[in-house]
Amino acid sequence: MDKHLFFEQLHLLIQDEPNIIANLANISAFLNQNFDDINWVGFYLVEKDNPKKELVLGPFQGKVACIRIPFGQGVCGNAALRKETIRVVDVHQFVGHIACDAESLSEIVIPIIVDDEVIGVLDIDSPSYNRFTLNDQMILEDVVKIIEKKCLL
């Protein structure tokens, strides 16, 4: 993957669209097309005005998914609670993993943070163990930075 071309295409994809849901839908499709060996990619979002600290299913590519995930539960909920990326080599070794798809074996989750508040997470699963590298993590964290900046506009 040519990193420069990847980010150029991503910027072109969302630059003129102000609707965050439309952008997240296209970003999930874009990531699905550009990352090999993944079986689910998408977003969980925090609903405004919901007193529960939970993530709700947003735009995604893949099989049907869990709809609501409380902060602190599973990989997504823990990444949201900790406000940090979690990269899991083997989901079966992650205590409290929520198995939405039994074929998923590794996972990476990056929180989306605006004004020091988690507004969602980017979640990607793979049917292979240890699929996500540190380089993947850095690229995906840069994707999330673009989303965070877009949310501030």
C-alpha positions as a printed Julia matrix, in Angstrom:
153×3 Matrix{Float64}:
   0.0     0.0    0.0
   1.37    3.37  -1.02
   0.74    5.43   2.13
   0.79    8.79   0.34
  -1.71    7.64  -2.3
  -3.87    5.99   0.38
  -4.26    9.23   2.36
  -4.69   11.32  -0.8
  -7.6     9.08  -1.85
  -9.09    9.18   1.65
  -9.04   12.98   1.74
 -10.65   13.2   -1.71
 -13.35   10.77  -0.61
 -14.57   12.9    2.31
 -13.38   16.45   1.66
 -16.65   17.9    0.35
 -19.12   15.93   2.48
 -20.12   17.4    5.86
 -22.33   14.48   7.0
 -20.35   12.31   9.42
 -22.44    9.16   8.85
 -21.96    9.36   5.08
 -18.22    9.86   5.6
 -17.93    6.95   8.05
 -19.83    4.71   5.62
 -17.4     5.55   2.82
 -14.38    5.27   5.11
 -15.43    1.78   6.21
 -15.81    0.74   2.54
 -12.47    2.37   1.68
 -10.67    0.53   4.49
 -12.35   -2.73   3.5
 -11.0    -2.3   -0.04
  -7.5    -1.33   1.07
  -6.73   -3.78   3.89
  -6.21   -7.46   3.12
  -7.25  -10.31   5.37
 -10.02   -8.55   7.29
 -13.59   -9.74   7.74
 -15.2    -6.74   9.47
 -14.49   -3.02   9.52
 -16.66   -0.31  10.92
 -17.59    2.13  13.59
 -19.35    2.12  16.91
 -20.59    5.53  18.0
 -21.63    7.17  21.26
 -25.17    8.53  21.07
 -25.53   12.12  22.2
 -27.97   12.6   25.07
 -27.74    8.92  26.08
 -26.85    8.77  29.78
 -25.47    5.24  29.37
 -21.82    5.04  28.48
 -22.17    2.69  25.54
 -21.22    2.34  21.9
 -23.9     1.83  19.25
 -23.32    0.17  15.9
 -22.57    2.62  13.11
 -21.55    2.28   9.45
 -19.65   -0.93   8.69
 -18.66   -3.56   6.12
 -19.03   -7.24   7.04
 -21.41   -9.67   8.67
 -24.15   -8.53  11.04
 -22.71   -7.19  14.28
 -23.43   -6.58  17.94
 -25.56   -3.45  18.27
 -24.64   -2.03  21.7
 -21.4    -2.37  23.64
 -21.0    -0.8   27.1
 -17.79    1.09  27.87
 -15.39   -1.32  29.56
 -16.75   -4.45  27.83
 -15.03   -6.27  25.01
 -12.2    -4.8   22.97
 -14.31   -1.87  21.71
 -15.65   -0.95  25.14
 -12.2    -1.16  26.71
 -10.6     0.99  24.01
 -13.35    3.58  24.56
 -12.97    3.48  28.35
  -9.16    3.71  28.26
  -9.11    6.21  25.37
  -6.35    4.21  23.71
  -5.81    1.85  20.81
  -6.03   -1.84  21.61
  -4.44   -4.35  19.25
  -5.35   -7.97  20.02
  -3.24  -10.82  18.62
  -5.75  -13.53  19.63
  -9.27  -12.46  20.62
  -9.77  -15.75  22.49
  -7.08  -14.62  24.94
  -8.74  -11.24  25.57
 -10.76  -11.49  28.78
 -14.34  -10.4   28.14
 -14.07  -10.47  24.34
 -17.48  -10.11  22.71
 -17.7   -12.6   19.85
 -20.01  -11.11  17.23
 -18.41  -13.3   14.53
 -16.8   -16.61  15.54
 -14.48  -16.37  12.51
 -12.71  -13.28  13.89
  -9.37  -14.17  15.48
  -7.57  -10.83  15.86
  -8.78   -7.26  16.24
  -7.72   -3.64  16.42
  -9.82   -0.83  17.9
  -8.96    2.87  17.81
 -11.01    5.37  19.84
 -12.29    8.52  18.13
 -11.82   11.41  20.56
 -13.13   14.97  20.13
 -12.73   17.59  22.86
 -11.34   14.88  25.17
 -14.58   12.85  24.82
 -14.83    9.49  23.08
 -17.42    9.85  20.32
 -16.86    6.39  18.85
 -14.36    3.75  17.84
 -12.98    2.3   14.62
 -13.07   -1.5   14.89
 -11.43   -3.95  12.49
 -11.46   -7.76  12.77
  -9.46  -10.41  10.93
  -9.94  -14.15  10.46
  -6.17  -14.56  11.06
  -4.23  -14.45  14.31
  -1.84  -11.52  14.79
  -3.07   -9.76  11.63
  -2.51   -6.15  12.73
   1.0    -4.72  12.8
   2.33   -1.61  14.48
   2.45   -0.04  11.0
  -1.27   -0.85  10.52
  -1.95    0.74  13.89
  -0.13    3.94  12.96
  -1.98    4.19   9.62
  -5.36    3.57  11.25
  -4.65    6.07  14.02
  -3.92    8.63  11.28
  -7.27    7.74   9.66
  -8.97    8.39  12.99
  -7.16   11.74  13.33
  -8.7    12.75   9.99
 -12.14   11.74  11.28
 -11.61   13.66  14.52
 -10.57   16.78  12.6
 -13.6    16.44  10.29
 -15.89   16.26  13.37
 -14.5    19.57  14.62
 -15.41   21.42  11.41
